[in-house]
Coordinates of C-alpha atoms and ligand atoms in Angstrom, one line a residue:
M157 CA 239.5 154.8 56.3
Q158 CA 235.9 154.6 55.4
G159 CA 233.8 151.5 54.9
H160 CA 230.5 151.2 53.1
L161 CA 227.4 149.0 53.0
R162 CA 224.7 149.0 50.4
V163 CA 221.5 148.4 52.4
P164 CA 219.3 145.5 51.1
N165 CA 216.0 146.6 49.5
D166 CA 213.9 144.7 52.0
F167 CA 215.7 146.1 55.1
L168 CA 213.2 147.3 57.7
W169 CA 213.8 150.9 58.8
G170 CA 211.6 152.5 61.4
A171 CA 210.9 153.1 65.0
G172 CA 208.9 151.7 67.9
T173 CA 206.5 152.6 70.6
S174 CA 204.5 150.6 73.2
A175 CA 200.9 151.0 74.1
H176 CA 201.1 152.2 77.7
Q177 CA 203.9 154.6 76.9
V178 CA 202.1 156.5 74.2
E179 CA 198.4 155.6 74.0
G180 CA 197.1 157.4 77.1
D181 CA 194.2 156.5 79.4
N182 CA 195.3 152.9 79.9
R183 CA 193.4 152.5 83.2
L184 CA 192.9 148.7 83.2
N185 CA 196.5 147.5 83.7
D186 CA 198.8 147.1 86.7
W187 CA 201.1 150.0 85.7
W188 CA 198.2 152.5 85.9
A189 CA 197.7 151.4 89.5
W190 CA 201.4 151.5 90.2
E191 CA 201.8 155.0 88.8
H192 CA 199.9 156.3 91.7
V193 CA 202.5 155.2 94.3
P194 CA 205.1 157.7 95.4
L195 CA 207.9 155.9 93.5
V196 CA 206.8 157.2 90.2
P197 CA 207.2 160.9 89.6
E198 CA 203.9 161.3 87.6
P199 CA 201.2 159.1 86.1
S200 CA 201.0 158.3 82.4
G201 CA 197.6 160.1 82.1
M202 CA 196.9 160.8 78.4
A203 CA 200.6 160.0 77.5
C204 CA 200.9 161.1 73.8
D205 CA 197.2 160.4 73.0
H206 CA 198.5 158.0 70.4
Y207 CA 195.3 156.0 70.8
N208 CA 193.4 158.8 69.0
Q209 CA 196.3 160.2 67.0
Y210 CA 197.9 157.1 65.5
E211 CA 197.1 158.2 62.0
T212 CA 199.0 161.5 62.5
D213 CA 201.9 159.5 64.0
L214 CA 201.9 157.1 61.1
D215 CA 201.9 160.0 58.7
I216 CA 205.0 161.3 60.5
A217 CA 206.7 157.9 60.3
K218 CA 205.9 157.8 56.6
R219 CA 207.3 161.2 56.1
L220 CA 210.5 160.1 57.9
G221 CA 211.0 157.4 55.3
H222 CA 210.1 154.5 57.6
N223 CA 208.9 151.3 56.1
A224 CA 208.2 149.6 59.5
Y225 CA 206.5 150.5 62.7
R226 CA 206.7 148.6 65.9
F227 CA 203.8 149.0 68.3
S228 CA 202.2 147.0 71.0
I229 CA 198.7 145.8 71.7
E230 CA 197.4 146.6 75.1
W231 CA 196.3 143.3 76.6
S232 CA 194.2 144.9 79.3
R233 CA 192.1 146.8 76.7
V234 CA 191.6 143.7 74.6
E235 CA 190.8 141.0 77.3
R236 CA 188.6 142.6 79.9
S237 CA 188.3 139.5 82.1
P238 CA 189.7 136.0 81.5
G239 CA 188.4 134.9 78.1
H240 CA 186.2 137.9 77.5
F241 CA 187.5 140.0 74.6
S242 CA 186.5 143.5 73.6
E243 CA 185.5 143.5 69.9
E244 CA 185.7 147.3 69.9
E245 CA 189.3 147.3 71.1
L246 CA 190.3 144.5 68.7
T247 CA 188.8 146.6 65.9
H248 CA 190.8 149.6 67.1
Y249 CA 194.1 147.7 66.6
E250 CA 192.9 146.3 63.3
K251 CA 192.5 149.9 62.2
V252 CA 196.0 150.7 63.3
I253 CA 197.2 147.8 61.2
Q254 CA 195.2 149.0 58.3
A255 CA 196.6 152.5 58.7
C256 CA 200.1 151.0 58.5
R257 CA 199.2 149.1 55.3
A258 CA 197.7 152.1 53.7
R259 CA 201.1 153.8 54.1
K260 CA 203.1 150.8 53.0
I261 CA 204.5 150.5 56.5
V262 CA 205.1 146.9 57.8
P263 CA 203.6 146.5 61.2
V264 CA 205.8 144.8 63.8
V265 CA 203.3 143.8 66.5
T266 CA 204.3 143.3 70.1
L267 CA 201.8 141.3 72.2
H268 CA 203.2 142.1 75.7
H269 CA 205.2 145.2 76.6
F270 CA 205.5 145.3 80.4
T271 CA 201.8 145.9 81.3
N272 CA 199.3 143.3 82.5
P273 CA 195.6 143.4 82.9
M274 CA 194.5 144.0 86.5
W275 CA 192.7 140.7 86.7
F276 CA 195.9 138.9 85.6
A277 CA 198.0 140.8 88.2
A278 CA 195.4 140.0 90.9
E279 CA 195.7 136.3 90.1
G280 CA 199.4 136.4 90.9
G281 CA 200.8 137.8 87.6
W282 CA 203.8 136.1 86.1
A283 CA 204.5 134.2 89.2
S284 CA 201.2 132.3 88.8
S285 CA 201.4 128.9 87.1
R286 CA 198.4 129.9 85.0
S287 CA 200.1 132.9 83.5
P288 CA 201.4 131.1 80.3
E289 CA 198.0 129.7 79.5
H290 CA 196.3 133.1 79.9
F291 CA 198.8 134.7 77.7
A292 CA 198.5 132.0 75.0
R293 CA 194.7 132.4 74.9
Y294 CA 195.2 136.2 74.3
A295 CA 197.8 135.6 71.6
K296 CA 195.6 133.1 69.9
R297 CA 192.6 135.4 69.9
V298 CA 194.6 138.3 68.5
V299 CA 196.3 136.4 65.7
E300 CA 192.9 134.8 64.7
R301 CA 191.1 138.2 64.7
F302 CA 193.2 140.2 62.3
Q303 CA 192.3 140.0 58.6
Y304 CA 195.8 141.2 57.6
R305 CA 198.5 138.6 58.0
I306 CA 201.1 140.2 60.2
P307 CA 204.6 139.2 59.1
W308 CA 206.5 140.2 62.3
W309 CA 205.4 139.2 65.8
I310 CA 207.2 140.0 69.1
T311 CA 205.5 138.0 71.8
I312 CA 207.1 139.4 74.8
N313 CA 209.3 142.5 75.2
E314 CA 212.3 142.3 77.5
P315 CA 211.3 139.5 79.9
T316 CA 214.5 139.9 81.9
V317 CA 213.9 143.7 82.4
L318 CA 210.4 143.0 83.6
V319 CA 211.6 140.4 86.1
Y320 CA 214.6 142.5 87.3
Y321 CA 212.6 145.6 88.2
G322 CA 209.3 143.8 89.1
Y323 CA 210.6 140.8 91.0
L324 CA 214.1 141.7 92.2
C325 CA 214.4 145.4 92.7
G326 CA 210.7 145.9 93.5
T327 CA 210.5 149.3 91.7
W328 CA 208.0 148.2 89.1
P329 CA 204.8 146.2 89.6
P330 CA 204.2 143.9 91.3
G331 CA 206.9 145.4 93.6
K332 CA 208.4 142.1 94.8
R333 CA 212.0 141.4 95.9
S334 CA 212.2 137.6 95.8
I335 CA 214.6 135.4 93.9
P336 CA 212.3 132.4 93.9
M337 CA 209.5 134.5 92.5
A338 CA 211.8 136.1 90.0
I339 CA 212.9 132.6 88.7
R340 CA 209.3 131.5 88.5
A341 CA 208.2 134.6 86.7
L342 CA 211.0 134.3 84.1
K343 CA 210.2 130.7 83.5
N344 CA 206.5 131.5 83.0
L345 CA 207.4 134.3 80.6
V346 CA 209.5 131.9 78.5
Q347 CA 206.7 129.3 78.6
A348 CA 204.1 132.0 77.6
H349 CA 206.3 132.9 74.6
R350 CA 206.6 129.3 73.6
L351 CA 202.8 128.7 73.7
A352 CA 202.2 132.0 71.8
Y353 CA 204.8 131.0 69.2
T354 CA 203.0 127.7 68.6
A355 CA 199.5 129.4 68.5
I356 CA 200.6 132.0 65.9
H357 CA 202.3 129.4 63.7
A358 CA 199.3 127.0 64.1
H359 CA 197.0 129.7 62.9
A360 CA 199.2 130.7 60.0
K361 CA 199.4 127.1 58.9
S362 CA 195.7 126.3 59.2
S363 CA 194.7 129.5 57.4
D364 CA 197.1 128.9 54.5
W365 CA 199.2 132.0 54.9
L366 CA 201.4 132.4 51.9
F367 CA 204.4 133.1 54.1
N368 CA 205.7 132.0 57.4
P369 CA 205.4 134.8 60.0
Y370 CA 208.5 135.7 61.9
V371 CA 207.8 135.2 65.6
G372 CA 210.3 136.0 68.4
I373 CA 210.9 138.0 71.6
A374 CA 212.6 141.3 72.0
H375 CA 215.5 140.7 74.3
H376 CA 217.3 143.5 76.2
I377 CA 221.0 142.7 75.7
R378 CA 223.8 144.6 77.3
C379 CA 227.5 144.3 77.0
Y380 CA 229.1 143.3 80.3
D381 CA 232.7 144.0 80.9
P382 CA 234.8 143.6 84.1
C383 CA 235.1 146.6 86.3
R384 CA 238.9 145.9 86.5
W385 CA 240.3 144.0 83.6
R386 CA 243.2 142.8 85.6
S387 CA 240.9 141.2 88.2
K388 CA 240.1 137.5 87.4
A389 CA 237.1 137.6 89.8
D390 CA 235.6 140.6 88.0
R391 CA 236.2 139.0 84.6
W392 CA 234.4 135.9 85.9
A393 CA 231.5 138.0 87.4
A394 CA 231.0 139.8 84.0
K395 CA 230.9 136.4 82.2
I396 CA 228.3 135.1 84.7
R397 CA 226.2 138.2 84.3
H398 CA 226.3 137.7 80.5
R399 CA 225.2 134.1 80.8
L400 CA 222.3 135.0 83.1
A401 CA 221.0 138.2 81.7
N402 CA 221.8 137.7 78.0
E403 CA 222.1 134.0 77.2
W404 CA 219.7 132.3 79.5
V405 CA 216.5 133.5 77.9
L406 CA 217.7 133.0 74.3
N407 CA 218.8 129.4 75.1
A408 CA 215.4 128.7 76.8
C409 CA 213.5 130.0 73.8
R410 CA 215.6 128.0 71.3
G411 CA 213.5 126.2 68.7
T412 CA 210.7 128.7 69.2
M413 CA 212.2 131.8 67.6
D414 CA 212.3 132.7 63.9
F415 CA 214.3 135.8 64.7
I416 CA 215.9 137.5 67.6
G417 CA 214.5 140.9 68.5
L418 CA 217.5 142.8 69.9
N419 CA 217.1 145.8 72.2
Y420 CA 220.5 147.2 72.6
Y421 CA 221.4 150.4 74.6
T422 CA 224.5 150.2 76.6
R423 CA 227.3 148.4 78.5
D424 CA 227.7 147.7 82.2
F425 CA 230.9 147.1 84.1
I426 CA 230.6 144.3 86.7
R427 CA 232.6 143.9 89.9
F428 CA 232.8 140.6 91.7
P429 CA 230.5 139.1 93.0
G430 CA 228.1 140.7 90.5
R431 CA 227.3 144.3 91.1
V432 CA 227.4 147.0 88.5
C433 CA 230.2 149.4 89.4
P434 CA 229.7 153.1 89.1
P435 CA 231.2 154.9 86.1
W436 CA 234.1 156.5 88.0
H437 CA 235.4 153.0 89.0
H438 CA 236.6 151.9 85.7
D439 CA 238.9 153.2 83.0
G440 CA 237.8 154.7 79.7
Q441 CA 235.2 157.3 80.5
R442 CA 232.7 157.7 77.7
P443 CA 229.7 160.0 77.3
R444 CA 226.5 158.9 79.1
S445 CA 222.9 159.3 78.2
G446 CA 220.3 161.4 80.1
M447 CA 219.5 158.3 82.1
D448 CA 223.2 157.8 82.9
W449 CA 223.7 154.8 80.5
E450 CA 227.1 154.6 78.9
I451 CA 227.0 155.4 75.1
Y452 CA 228.9 152.5 73.7
P453 CA 228.2 152.0 69.9
E454 CA 230.9 149.3 69.5
G455 CA 228.8 147.2 71.8
L456 CA 226.1 146.8 69.1
R457 CA 228.7 145.2 66.8
R458 CA 229.9 143.0 69.6
V459 CA 226.4 141.8 70.4
L460 CA 225.5 141.2 66.7
A461 CA 228.7 139.2 66.2
D462 CA 227.9 137.1 69.3
L463 CA 224.3 136.5 68.1
K464 CA 225.6 134.8 64.9
Q465 CA 225.9 131.6 66.9
Y466 CA 222.0 131.3 66.9
G467 CA 221.9 131.2 63.1
L468 CA 218.8 133.5 63.1
P469 CA 218.0 136.8 61.6
V470 CA 218.3 139.7 64.1
L471 CA 215.8 142.6 64.1
I472 CA 217.1 145.5 66.0
A473 CA 213.8 146.1 67.8
E474 CA 215.1 149.0 70.0
N475 CA 218.2 151.2 70.0
G476 CA 218.0 154.7 71.2
V477 CA 219.1 157.4 73.6
C478 CA 217.4 159.8 75.9
A479 CA 218.9 163.2 75.4
D480 CA 217.8 166.8 75.6
D481 CA 220.4 167.7 73.1
D482 CA 219.3 166.4 69.7
E483 CA 222.9 166.3 68.4
V484 CA 223.6 163.7 71.0
R485 CA 220.7 161.7 69.6
W486 CA 222.0 162.0 66.0
D487 CA 225.5 161.1 67.0
F488 CA 224.1 158.1 68.8
I489 CA 222.1 156.9 65.8
R490 CA 224.9 157.6 63.3
T491 CA 227.5 155.7 65.3
H492 CA 225.2 152.8 66.2
V493 CA 224.0 152.4 62.6
G494 CA 227.7 152.5 61.5
E495 CA 228.5 149.6 63.9
M496 CA 225.5 147.7 62.7
A497 CA 226.8 148.1 59.1
K498 CA 230.2 146.9 60.1
A499 CA 228.6 143.8 61.7
M500 CA 226.6 143.2 58.5
V501 CA 229.7 143.4 56.4
G502 CA 231.2 140.9 58.8
G503 CA 228.3 138.5 58.1
A504 CA 225.7 139.4 60.7
N505 CA 222.2 138.7 59.4
V506 CA 220.3 141.9 60.3
A507 CA 216.7 142.3 59.1
G508 CA 216.1 145.8 60.2
Y509 CA 216.8 148.8 62.5
L510 CA 214.0 150.2 64.6
Y511 CA 214.9 153.3 66.6
W512 CA 213.5 153.7 70.1
S513 CA 211.3 155.7 70.1
L514 CA 209.2 157.2 67.3
M515 CA 208.2 159.9 69.8
D516 CA 208.9 161.1 73.3
N517 CA 206.8 159.1 75.8
F518 CA 206.2 157.8 79.3
E519 CA 209.4 156.3 80.4
W520 CA 208.0 154.0 83.2
A521 CA 209.3 154.8 86.7
H522 CA 211.1 157.9 85.3
G523 CA 207.9 159.5 84.1
F524 CA 207.9 161.9 81.1
R525 CA 211.3 163.6 81.8
P526 CA 213.5 161.4 79.5
R527 CA 213.2 162.3 75.9
F528 CA 213.9 159.5 73.5
G529 CA 211.9 160.5 70.5
L530 CA 212.7 161.2 66.8
V531 CA 209.6 163.4 67.3
E532 CA 209.2 165.9 70.2
V533 CA 205.9 165.8 72.0
D534 CA 204.5 168.8 73.8
Y535 CA 202.5 167.1 76.5
N536 CA 200.3 170.2 77.1
T537 CA 199.1 170.6 73.5
M538 CA 200.0 167.1 72.2
E539 CA 201.7 168.9 69.3
R540 CA 204.3 166.8 67.5
K541 CA 207.5 168.3 66.1
I542 CA 210.1 166.3 64.1
R543 CA 213.6 166.6 65.5
P544 CA 216.6 167.1 63.2
S545 CA 217.8 163.6 64.1
G546 CA 214.6 162.2 62.6
E547 CA 215.3 164.1 59.4
K548 CA 218.9 163.0 59.3
L549 CA 217.9 159.4 59.8
M550 CA 215.4 159.8 56.9
N551 CA 218.3 161.0 54.7
L552 CA 220.3 158.0 55.6
I553 CA 217.4 155.7 54.9
Y554 CA 216.8 157.3 51.5
S555 CA 220.5 157.1 50.6
K556 CA 220.3 153.3 50.9
Q557 CA 223.9 153.1 52.0
I558 CA 225.8 153.4 55.2
F559 CA 229.3 154.8 55.5
F560 CA 231.3 154.0 58.6
D561 CA 234.8 154.5 59.9
Q562 CA 237.0 151.4 59.8
Ligands
IFM44 O1 211.2 152.8 77.1 C1 211.8 151.5 77.3 C2 211.1 150.5 76.6 O2 209.8 150.4 77.0 C3 211.7 149.1 76.8 N1 213.1 149.2 76.4 C4 213.9 150.2 77.0 C5 213.3 151.6 76.7 C6 214.1 152.7 77.3 O3 214.3 152.5 78.6

């Protein structure tokens, strides 16, 4: 049987990018330095040259029917040394915002998407007790600078992912493997968010904005299931993983979130005492993405149902798949959007769906190999080509309704 949802008129449809992954030539941050160690297959270099070609990219987004665009401001460009801001770079981002407005695209602005200025990293990065105050100063300057009143702010993208790779696995900068440092970094990220939240709202209030901006984080949430359903220990381990990786940050940010930015991709199976077990160890094999992540659309409905407890709107800030076969991408989008619609019919308050990513880009420690984009990028010529999945999503957006299997 088929179900059906009429999409609300103010629903945000679009896609996201982040500065370091698409802009190119971001030499002043810790990732640029990290890319030149052997762990990373290739440096980001000119990436997609989005810094110069943002107008072209926004034209493409418009053509694809998007009414929202998520992008990030590169902190290292904007704040060259503590407290010294580059007017030129702030003007650049102001122009990006103007370009969104000119196309009637709502900007969803991320202030921090994994990269840190070198001076910040040298001072101890997120493990330093001064990190929240540095971040708050940057956030305050940015919000005060823009003429246009930004309705959607994401302070920090995926704090748990940053801490996991940077402070536990050591595969991202700063390359640490220390539980005490990881805990410190996560607490500082949360505190940085809280201070930025207050700064943005204080500015909006003192400048008589006619609306209250939505300020939140983008949180990477996975489904966690036990590796063996019959094992009580595995069931317990999956629950603990859910508490630590999914719930802890949301609870710590309570009271300072106007919405939850949800980045949903996949599910992991957990074996006691807490390791992810490889796909061949559990039942129910499903297709996997080019980065070996299980494709599990029902998980999006489960997560949205679970998030109802917070009583906040949810913006799906990322959902996407890396695949060389574009049919896999369309199937991923169609089924995930269907699960989102089911959740909405069931009462989930979803403000929008932003696919990750608008275009192929630099996928961190994986380099340029993974292809996530609705738009294919030829890195030699910088030519952009819309993929069929991008067109199909456009048709769905224009239809204003979502059909799904019950
Ligand atoms: O590319 C990343 C993005 O920067 C953060 N969320 C997950 C994406 C895919 O790995």
